[in-house]
JSON list of C-alpha atoms in Angstrom, two decimals:
[
{"chain": "A", "resi": 420, "resn": "UNK", "atom": "CA", "xyz": [-11.40, 82.65, -147.82]},
{"chain": "A", "resi": 421, "resn": "UNK", "atom": "CA", "xyz": [-12.83, 85.20, -145.72]},
{"chain": "A", "resi": 422, "resn": "UNK", "atom": "CA", "xyz": [-15.40, 87.88, -146.84]},
{"chain": "A", "resi": 423, "resn": "UNK", "atom": "CA", "xyz": [-12.45, 90.21, -147.15]},
{"chain": "A", "resi": 424, "resn": "UNK", "atom": "CA", "xyz": [-11.02, 88.58, -150.68]},
{"chain": "A", "resi": 425, "resn": "UNK", "atom": "CA", "xyz": [-14.77, 88.42, -151.76]},
{"chain": "A", "resi": 426, "resn": "UNK", "atom": "CA", "xyz": [-15.42, 92.54, -151.42]},
{"chain": "A", "resi": 427, "resn": "UNK", "atom": "CA", "xyz": [-13.87, 95.14, -152.83]},
{"chain": "A", "resi": 428, "resn": "UNK", "atom": "CA", "xyz": [-10.79, 96.62, -151.44]},
{"chain": "A", "resi": 429, "resn": "UNK", "atom": "CA", "xyz": [-11.77, 99.27, -148.97]},
{"chain": "A", "resi": 430, "resn": "UNK", "atom": "CA", "xyz": [-15.77, 98.60, -148.74]},
{"chain": "A", "resi": 431, "resn": "UNK", "atom": "CA", "xyz": [-17.21, 97.91, -145.81]},
{"chain": "A", "resi": 432, "resn": "UNK", "atom": "CA", "xyz": [-14.14, 96.71, -143.76]},
{"chain": "A", "resi": 433, "resn": "UNK", "atom": "CA", "xyz": [-12.55, 97.69, -140.59]},
{"chain": "A", "resi": 434, "resn": "UNK", "atom": "CA", "xyz": [-11.01, 96.87, -137.39]},
{"chain": "A", "resi": 435, "resn": "UNK", "atom": "CA", "xyz": [-12.84, 97.04, -134.17]},
{"chain": "A", "resi": 436, "resn": "UNK", "atom": "CA", "xyz": [-9.82, 99.69, -133.58]},
{"chain": "A", "resi": 437, "resn": "UNK", "atom": "CA", "xyz": [-10.74, 102.10, -136.31]},
{"chain": "A", "resi": 438, "resn": "UNK", "atom": "CA", "xyz": [-14.57, 101.77, -135.17]},
{"chain": "A", "resi": 439, "resn": "UNK", "atom": "CA", "xyz": [-12.78, 102.31, -131.45]},
{"chain": "A", "resi": 440, "resn": "UNK", "atom": "CA", "xyz": [-10.86, 105.11, -132.35]},
{"chain": "A", "resi": 441, "resn": "UNK", "atom": "CA", "xyz": [-13.42, 107.22, -134.82]},
{"chain": "A", "resi": 442, "resn": "UNK", "atom": "CA", "xyz": [-16.16, 107.15, -132.30]},
{"chain": "A", "resi": 443, "resn": "UNK", "atom": "CA", "xyz": [-13.51, 108.22, -129.47]},
{"chain": "A", "resi": 444, "resn": "UNK", "atom": "CA", "xyz": [-12.44, 111.17, -131.49]},
{"chain": "A", "resi": 445, "resn": "UNK", "atom": "CA", "xyz": [-15.75, 111.84, -132.56]},
{"chain": "A", "resi": 446, "resn": "UNK", "atom": "CA", "xyz": [-17.24, 112.63, -129.39]},
{"chain": "A", "resi": 447, "resn": "UNK", "atom": "CA", "xyz": [-14.77, 114.32, -127.06]},
{"chain": "A", "resi": 448, "resn": "UNK", "atom": "CA", "xyz": [-16.55, 116.09, -124.44]},
{"chain": "A", "resi": 449, "resn": "UNK", "atom": "CA", "xyz": [-14.14, 118.56, -122.32]},
{"chain": "A", "resi": 450, "resn": "UNK", "atom": "CA", "xyz": [-13.29, 119.95, -118.84]},
{"chain": "A", "resi": 451, "resn": "UNK", "atom": "CA", "xyz": [-12.55, 123.12, -119.88]},
{"chain": "A", "resi": 452, "resn": "UNK", "atom": "CA", "xyz": [-10.37, 124.40, -116.95]},
{"chain": "A", "resi": 453, "resn": "UNK", "atom": "CA", "xyz": [-9.93, 128.32, -117.60]},
{"chain": "A", "resi": 454, "resn": "UNK", "atom": "CA", "xyz": [-7.59, 129.43, -115.52]},
{"chain": "A", "resi": 455, "resn": "UNK", "atom": "CA", "xyz": [-6.03, 133.22, -116.51]},
{"chain": "A", "resi": 456, "resn": "UNK", "atom": "CA", "xyz": [-6.37, 135.11, -119.87]},
{"chain": "A", "resi": 457, "resn": "UNK", "atom": "CA", "xyz": [-5.90, 132.17, -122.27]},
{"chain": "A", "resi": 458, "resn": "UNK", "atom": "CA", "xyz": [-9.76, 130.86, -120.98]},
{"chain": "A", "resi": 459, "resn": "UNK", "atom": "CA", "xyz": [-10.61, 133.67, -122.99]},
{"chain": "A", "resi": 460, "resn": "UNK", "atom": "CA", "xyz": [-9.50, 132.68, -125.92]},
{"chain": "A", "resi": 461, "resn": "UNK", "atom": "CA", "xyz": [-10.82, 128.49, -125.22]},
{"chain": "A", "resi": 462, "resn": "UNK", "atom": "CA", "xyz": [-14.44, 129.89, -124.63]},
{"chain": "A", "resi": 463, "resn": "UNK", "atom": "CA", "xyz": [-13.96, 131.89, -128.33]},
{"chain": "A", "resi": 464, "resn": "UNK", "atom": "CA", "xyz": [-13.11, 128.29, -129.65]},
{"chain": "A", "resi": 465, "resn": "UNK", "atom": "CA", "xyz": [-16.11, 127.73, -129.55]},
{"chain": "A", "resi": 466, "resn": "UNK", "atom": "CA", "xyz": [-18.10, 130.86, -130.53]},
{"chain": "A", "resi": 467, "resn": "UNK", "atom": "CA", "xyz": [-19.50, 130.51, -135.06]},
{"chain": "A", "resi": 468, "resn": "UNK", "atom": "CA", "xyz": [-16.38, 131.42, -135.94]},
{"chain": "A", "resi": 469, "resn": "UNK", "atom": "CA", "xyz": [-14.38, 128.93, -134.73]},
{"chain": "A", "resi": 470, "resn": "UNK", "atom": "CA", "xyz": [-16.75, 126.25, -133.61]},
{"chain": "A", "resi": 471, "resn": "UNK", "atom": "CA", "xyz": [-15.19, 123.64, -132.46]},
{"chain": "A", "resi": 472, "resn": "UNK", "atom": "CA", "xyz": [-18.20, 121.69, -132.42]},
{"chain": "A", "resi": 473, "resn": "UNK", "atom": "CA", "xyz": [-18.36, 120.81, -135.45]},
{"chain": "A", "resi": 474, "resn": "UNK", "atom": "CA", "xyz": [-15.27, 117.82, -134.50]},
{"chain": "A", "resi": 475, "resn": "UNK", "atom": "CA", "xyz": [-17.50, 116.26, -131.86]},
{"chain": "A", "resi": 476, "resn": "UNK", "atom": "CA", "xyz": [-16.97, 118.86, -129.14]},
{"chain": "A", "resi": 477, "resn": "UNK", "atom": "CA", "xyz": [-20.54, 120.34, -128.61]},
{"chain": "A", "resi": 478, "resn": "UNK", "atom": "CA", "xyz": [-21.22, 119.38, -125.15]},
{"chain": "A", "resi": 479, "resn": "UNK", "atom": "CA", "xyz": [-18.63, 121.36, -122.85]},
{"chain": "A", "resi": 480, "resn": "UNK", "atom": "CA", "xyz": [-18.59, 119.85, -119.37]},
{"chain": "A", "resi": 481, "resn": "UNK", "atom": "CA", "xyz": [-19.12, 121.46, -116.27]},
{"chain": "A", "resi": 482, "resn": "UNK", "atom": "CA", "xyz": [-19.04, 117.29, -114.79]},
{"chain": "A", "resi": 483, "resn": "UNK", "atom": "CA", "xyz": [-15.34, 115.83, -114.91]},
{"chain": "A", "resi": 484, "resn": "UNK", "atom": "CA", "xyz": [-17.73, 112.78, -114.64]},
{"chain": "A", "resi": 485, "resn": "UNK", "atom": "CA", "xyz": [-18.74, 113.12, -117.71]},
{"chain": "A", "resi": 486, "resn": "UNK", "atom": "CA", "xyz": [-15.87, 114.40, -119.73]},
{"chain": "A", "resi": 487, "resn": "UNK", "atom": "CA", "xyz": [-12.51, 112.90, -121.06]},
{"chain": "A", "resi": 488, "resn": "UNK", "atom": "CA", "xyz": [-10.66, 115.72, -122.16]},
{"chain": "A", "resi": 489, "resn": "UNK", "atom": "CA", "xyz": [-9.09, 118.55, -119.85]},
{"chain": "A", "resi": 490, "resn": "UNK", "atom": "CA", "xyz": [-8.12, 121.73, -121.02]},
{"chain": "A", "resi": 491, "resn": "UNK", "atom": "CA", "xyz": [-6.05, 123.41, -118.74]},
{"chain": "A", "resi": 492, "resn": "UNK", "atom": "CA", "xyz": [-6.12, 127.10, -119.86]},
{"chain": "A", "resi": 493, "resn": "UNK", "atom": "CA", "xyz": [-3.67, 129.44, -117.80]},
{"chain": "A", "resi": 494, "resn": "UNK", "atom": "CA", "xyz": [-1.37, 129.61, -115.05]},
{"chain": "A", "resi": 495, "resn": "UNK", "atom": "CA", "xyz": [-1.78, 127.36, -111.98]},
{"chain": "A", "resi": 496, "resn": "UNK", "atom": "CA", "xyz": [-1.17, 128.42, -108.50]},
{"chain": "A", "resi": 497, "resn": "UNK", "atom": "CA", "xyz": [-0.12, 125.61, -105.96]},
{"chain": "A", "resi": 498, "resn": "UNK", "atom": "CA", "xyz": [-3.20, 126.71, -104.33]},
{"chain": "A", "resi": 499, "resn": "UNK", "atom": "CA", "xyz": [-5.09, 124.95, -107.81]},
{"chain": "A", "resi": 500, "resn": "UNK", "atom": "CA", "xyz": [-3.23, 122.64, -108.36]},
{"chain": "A", "resi": 501, "resn": "UNK", "atom": "CA", "xyz": [-5.41, 120.23, -105.70]},
{"chain": "A", "resi": 502, "resn": "UNK", "atom": "CA", "xyz": [-8.05, 120.53, -107.22]},
{"chain": "A", "resi": 503, "resn": "UNK", "atom": "CA", "xyz": [-6.76, 120.20, -110.90]},
{"chain": "A", "resi": 504, "resn": "UNK", "atom": "CA", "xyz": [-5.50, 116.74, -110.03]},
{"chain": "A", "resi": 505, "resn": "UNK", "atom": "CA", "xyz": [-8.91, 116.32, -108.01]},
{"chain": "A", "resi": 506, "resn": "UNK", "atom": "CA", "xyz": [-11.43, 116.77, -111.34]},
{"chain": "A", "resi": 507, "resn": "UNK", "atom": "CA", "xyz": [-8.30, 114.74, -113.35]},
{"chain": "A", "resi": 508, "resn": "UNK", "atom": "CA", "xyz": [-8.95, 111.98, -111.73]},
{"chain": "A", "resi": 509, "resn": "UNK", "atom": "CA", "xyz": [-12.89, 112.39, -111.69]},
{"chain": "A", "resi": 510, "resn": "UNK", "atom": "CA", "xyz": [-12.97, 111.95, -115.18]},
{"chain": "A", "resi": 511, "resn": "UNK", "atom": "CA", "xyz": [-13.69, 108.84, -116.41]},
{"chain": "A", "resi": 512, "resn": "UNK", "atom": "CA", "xyz": [-11.36, 106.96, -118.91]},
{"chain": "A", "resi": 513, "resn": "UNK", "atom": "CA", "xyz": [-10.25, 107.08, -121.53]},
{"chain": "A", "resi": 514, "resn": "UNK", "atom": "CA", "xyz": [-8.86, 110.92, -121.02]},
{"chain": "A", "resi": 515, "resn": "UNK", "atom": "CA", "xyz": [-6.91, 113.37, -122.69]},
{"chain": "A", "resi": 516, "resn": "UNK", "atom": "CA", "xyz": [-5.10, 116.58, -121.33]},
{"chain": "A", "resi": 517, "resn": "UNK", "atom": "CA", "xyz": [-4.38, 119.65, -123.94]},
{"chain": "A", "resi": 518, "resn": "UNK", "atom": "CA", "xyz": [-1.84, 122.13, -122.01]},
{"chain": "A", "resi": 519, "resn": "UNK", "atom": "CA", "xyz": [-2.89, 125.41, -123.40]},
{"chain": "A", "resi": 520, "resn": "UNK", "atom": "CA", "xyz": [-0.64, 128.31, -123.79]},
{"chain": "A", "resi": 521, "resn": "UNK", "atom": "CA", "xyz": [3.29, 128.52, -122.18]},
{"chain": "A", "resi": 522, "resn": "UNK", "atom": "CA", "xyz": [2.07, 129.23, -118.95]},
{"chain": "A", "resi": 523, "resn": "UNK", "atom": "CA", "xyz": [0.09, 125.72, -118.35]},
{"chain": "A", "resi": 524, "resn": "UNK", "atom": "CA", "xyz": [2.91, 123.76, -119.95]},
{"chain": "A", "resi": 525, "resn": "UNK", "atom": "CA", "xyz": [6.14, 125.50, -118.41]},
{"chain": "A", "resi": 526, "resn": "UNK", "atom": "CA", "xyz": [4.45, 128.41, -116.01]},
{"chain": "A", "resi": 527, "resn": "UNK", "atom": "CA", "xyz": [5.83, 130.78, -117.98]},
{"chain": "A", "resi": 528, "resn": "UNK", "atom": "CA", "xyz": [6.96, 134.14, -117.08]},
{"chain": "A", "resi": 529, "resn": "UNK", "atom": "CA", "xyz": [5.74, 133.45, -113.62]},
{"chain": "A", "resi": 530, "resn": "UNK", "atom": "CA", "xyz": [9.61, 131.61, -112.13]},
{"chain": "A", "resi": 531, "resn": "UNK", "atom": "CA", "xyz": [8.46, 131.88, -108.82]},
{"chain": "A", "resi": 532, "resn": "UNK", "atom": "CA", "xyz": [7.13, 129.90, -106.19]},
{"chain": "A", "resi": 533, "resn": "UNK", "atom": "CA", "xyz": [2.78, 129.90, -106.44]},
{"chain": "A", "resi": 534, "resn": "UNK", "atom": "CA", "xyz": [3.15, 129.31, -110.09]},
{"chain": "A", "resi": 535, "resn": "UNK", "atom": "CA", "xyz": [3.26, 125.32, -111.20]},
{"chain": "A", "resi": 536, "resn": "UNK", "atom": "CA", "xyz": [5.98, 125.18, -113.70]},
{"chain": "A", "resi": 537, "resn": "UNK", "atom": "CA", "xyz": [4.00, 123.47, -115.48]},
{"chain": "A", "resi": 538, "resn": "UNK", "atom": "CA", "xyz": [0.81, 121.71, -115.41]},
{"chain": "A", "resi": 539, "resn": "UNK", "atom": "CA", "xyz": [2.49, 118.30, -116.56]},
{"chain": "A", "resi": 540, "resn": "UNK", "atom": "CA", "xyz": [3.99, 118.19, -112.76]},
{"chain": "A", "resi": 541, "resn": "UNK", "atom": "CA", "xyz": [0.21, 117.54, -112.10]},
{"chain": "A", "resi": 542, "resn": "UNK", "atom": "CA", "xyz": [-1.21, 115.29, -114.46]},
{"chain": "A", "resi": 543, "resn": "UNK", "atom": "CA", "xyz": [-0.05, 113.88, -117.99]},
{"chain": "A", "resi": 544, "resn": "UNK", "atom": "CA", "xyz": [0.18, 115.76, -120.36]},
{"chain": "A", "resi": 545, "resn": "UNK", "atom": "CA", "xyz": [-0.88, 114.80, -124.06]},
{"chain": "A", "resi": 546, "resn": "UNK", "atom": "CA", "xyz": [-0.75, 117.82, -125.85]},
{"chain": "A", "resi": 547, "resn": "UNK", "atom": "CA", "xyz": [1.32, 121.28, -125.27]},
{"chain": "A", "resi": 548, "resn": "UNK", "atom": "CA", "xyz": [-0.14, 124.60, -126.92]},
{"chain": "A", "resi": 549, "resn": "UNK", "atom": "CA", "xyz": [2.41, 127.31, -126.84]},
{"chain": "A", "resi": 550, "resn": "UNK", "atom": "CA", "xyz": [1.94, 130.89, -127.61]},
{"chain": "A", "resi": 551, "resn": "UNK", "atom": "CA", "xyz": [1.07, 134.13, -124.33]},
{"chain": "A", "resi": 552, "resn": "UNK", "atom": "CA", "xyz": [-1.79, 133.43, -125.76]},
{"chain": "A", "resi": 553, "resn": "UNK", "atom": "CA", "xyz": [-2.67, 130.70, -128.22]},
{"chain": "A", "resi": 554, "resn": "UNK", "atom": "CA", "xyz": [-5.53, 131.58, -131.10]},
{"chain": "A", "resi": 555, "resn": "UNK", "atom": "CA", "xyz": [-8.18, 129.65, -131.14]},
{"chain": "A", "resi": 556, "resn": "UNK", "atom": "CA", "xyz": [-7.15, 128.80, -134.30]},
{"chain": "A", "resi": 557, "resn": "UNK", "atom": "CA", "xyz": [-3.84, 126.92, -132.86]},
{"chain": "A", "resi": 558, "resn": "UNK", "atom": "CA", "xyz": [-6.59, 125.08, -129.88]},
{"chain": "A", "resi": 559, "resn": "UNK", "atom": "CA", "xyz": [-8.48, 123.70, -132.91]},
{"chain": "A", "resi": 560, "resn": "UNK", "atom": "CA", "xyz": [-5.02, 122.83, -134.47]},
{"chain": "A", "resi": 561, "resn": "UNK", "atom": "CA", "xyz": [-4.16, 121.04, -131.22]},
{"chain": "A", "resi": 562, "resn": "UNK", "atom": "CA", "xyz": [-7.53, 119.08, -130.76]},
{"chain": "A", "resi": 563, "resn": "UNK", "atom": "CA", "xyz": [-7.09, 117.95, -134.29]},
{"chain": "A", "resi": 564, "resn": "UNK", "atom": "CA", "xyz": [-3.65, 116.66, -133.77]},
{"chain": "A", "resi": 565, "resn": "UNK", "atom": "CA", "xyz": [-5.01, 115.34, -130.56]},
{"chain": "A", "resi": 566, "resn": "UNK", "atom": "CA", "xyz": [-7.94, 113.02, -132.79]},
{"chain": "A", "resi": 567, "resn": "UNK", "atom": "CA", "xyz": [-4.79, 111.52, -134.75]},
{"chain": "A", "resi": 568, "resn": "UNK", "atom": "CA", "xyz": [-3.51, 110.14, -131.43]},
{"chain": "A", "resi": 569, "resn": "UNK", "atom": "CA", "xyz": [-6.74, 109.04, -130.36]},
{"chain": "A", "resi": 570, "resn": "UNK", "atom": "CA", "xyz": [-7.37, 107.34, -133.42]},
{"chain": "A", "resi": 571, "resn": "UNK", "atom": "CA", "xyz": [-4.14, 105.42, -133.68]},
{"chain": "A", "resi": 572, "resn": "UNK", "atom": "CA", "xyz": [-4.22, 104.32, -130.05]},
{"chain": "A", "resi": 573, "resn": "UNK", "atom": "CA", "xyz": [-3.93, 100.53, -129.81]},
{"chain": "A", "resi": 574, "resn": "UNK", "atom": "CA", "xyz": [-7.29, 98.43, -127.22]},
{"chain": "A", "resi": 575, "resn": "UNK", "atom": "CA", "xyz": [-6.70, 96.41, -124.99]},
{"chain": "A", "resi": 576, "resn": "UNK", "atom": "CA", "xyz": [-3.40, 94.39, -124.37]},
{"chain": "A", "resi": 577, "resn": "UNK", "atom": "CA", "xyz": [-1.81, 96.63, -127.51]},
{"chain": "A", "resi": 578, "resn": "UNK", "atom": "CA", "xyz": [-2.60, 99.47, -125.71]},
{"chain": "A", "resi": 579, "resn": "UNK", "atom": "CA", "xyz": [-0.12, 97.90, -122.60]},
{"chain": "A", "resi": 580, "resn": "UNK", "atom": "CA", "xyz": [2.42, 97.57, -124.76]},
{"chain": "A", "resi": 581, "resn": "UNK", "atom": "CA", "xyz": [2.04, 100.27, -127.31]},
{"chain": "A", "resi": 582, "resn": "UNK", "atom": "CA", "xyz": [2.46, 102.88, -123.34]},
{"chain": "A", "resi": 583, "resn": "UNK", "atom": "CA", "xyz": [5.47, 100.68, -122.39]},
{"chain": "A", "resi": 584, "resn": "UNK", "atom": "CA", "xyz": [7.04, 101.40, -125.72]},
{"chain": "A", "resi": 585, "resn": "UNK", "atom": "CA", "xyz": [6.68, 104.95, -125.92]},
{"chain": "A", "resi": 586, "resn": "UNK", "atom": "CA", "xyz": [7.88, 105.48, -122.40]},
{"chain": "A", "resi": 587, "resn": "UNK", "atom": "CA", "xyz": [11.08, 103.38, -123.38]},
{"chain": "A", "resi": 588, "resn": "UNK", "atom": "CA", "xyz": [11.59, 105.78, -126.20]},
{"chain": "A", "resi": 589, "resn": "UNK", "atom": "CA", "xyz": [10.99, 108.84, -123.78]},
{"chain": "A", "resi": 590, "resn": "UNK", "atom": "CA", "xyz": [13.37, 107.33, -121.30]},
{"chain": "A", "resi": 591, "resn": "UNK", "atom": "CA", "xyz": [16.45, 106.39, -123.84]},
{"chain": "A", "resi": 592, "resn": "UNK", "atom": "CA", "xyz": [15.79, 110.58, -125.49]},
{"chain": "A", "resi": 593, "resn": "UNK", "atom": "CA", "xyz": [16.80, 112.00, -121.42]},
{"chain": "A", "resi": 594, "resn": "UNK", "atom": "CA", "xyz": [20.09, 112.86, -121.14]},
{"chain": "A", "resi": 595, "resn": "UNK", "atom": "CA", "xyz": [21.09, 111.15, -117.39]},
{"chain": "A", "resi": 596, "resn": "UNK", "atom": "CA", "xyz": [23.68, 111.31, -115.49]},
{"chain": "A", "resi": 597, "resn": "UNK", "atom": "CA", "xyz": [25.98, 108.54, -115.97]},
{"chain": "A", "resi": 598, "resn": "UNK", "atom": "CA", "xyz": [25.94, 108.56, -119.54]},
{"chain": "A", "resi": 599, "resn": "UNK", "atom": "CA", "xyz": [28.41, 108.56, -122.00]},
{"chain": "A", "resi": 600, "resn": "UNK", "atom": "CA", "xyz": [27.70, 111.80, -123.56]},
{"chain": "A", "resi": 601, "resn": "UNK", "atom": "CA", "xyz": [25.22, 112.80, -120.65]},
{"chain": "A", "resi": 602, "resn": "UNK", "atom": "CA", "xyz": [26.17, 116.81, -119.88]},
{"chain": "A", "resi": 603, "resn": "UNK", "atom": "CA", "xyz": [26.82, 117.77, -115.87]}
]
């Protein structure tokens, strides 16, 4: 007979994963990587009207070593791609990425040799935010969706198992050559 059976349901009882998830989601420090017109909308998400500091993001970090969320806003050129990857590699674990705008998500209207056709070719992306440029309200919504994802992330060995299950599910969704029903 444990403590949880003697106290009313939901009274001061939680799991370590829930506390860690709450702490992580409530203290995100973004490394802003503004590259084009989407950067103006990203900056306006910090103004008093939108104020993303309400969700624990008061400190936008200039140093990647103190950041755990990268917001890539705008088109990424081939010359900027190694710099983006270096900043991502310097961030502390666990780290998350939001691709803000259609240019960061898929290259946008710039389908040429100079622009990377999606930030996911360089770093793993957690949330894709469409729009040209997306409004600050859309960025706040993406941040809240990321909060849900962070809150429900497992810890330790359970996290590895969760990541493997997600990867298997993604691979099942991809149409591969040679599979029945795949288009060539």
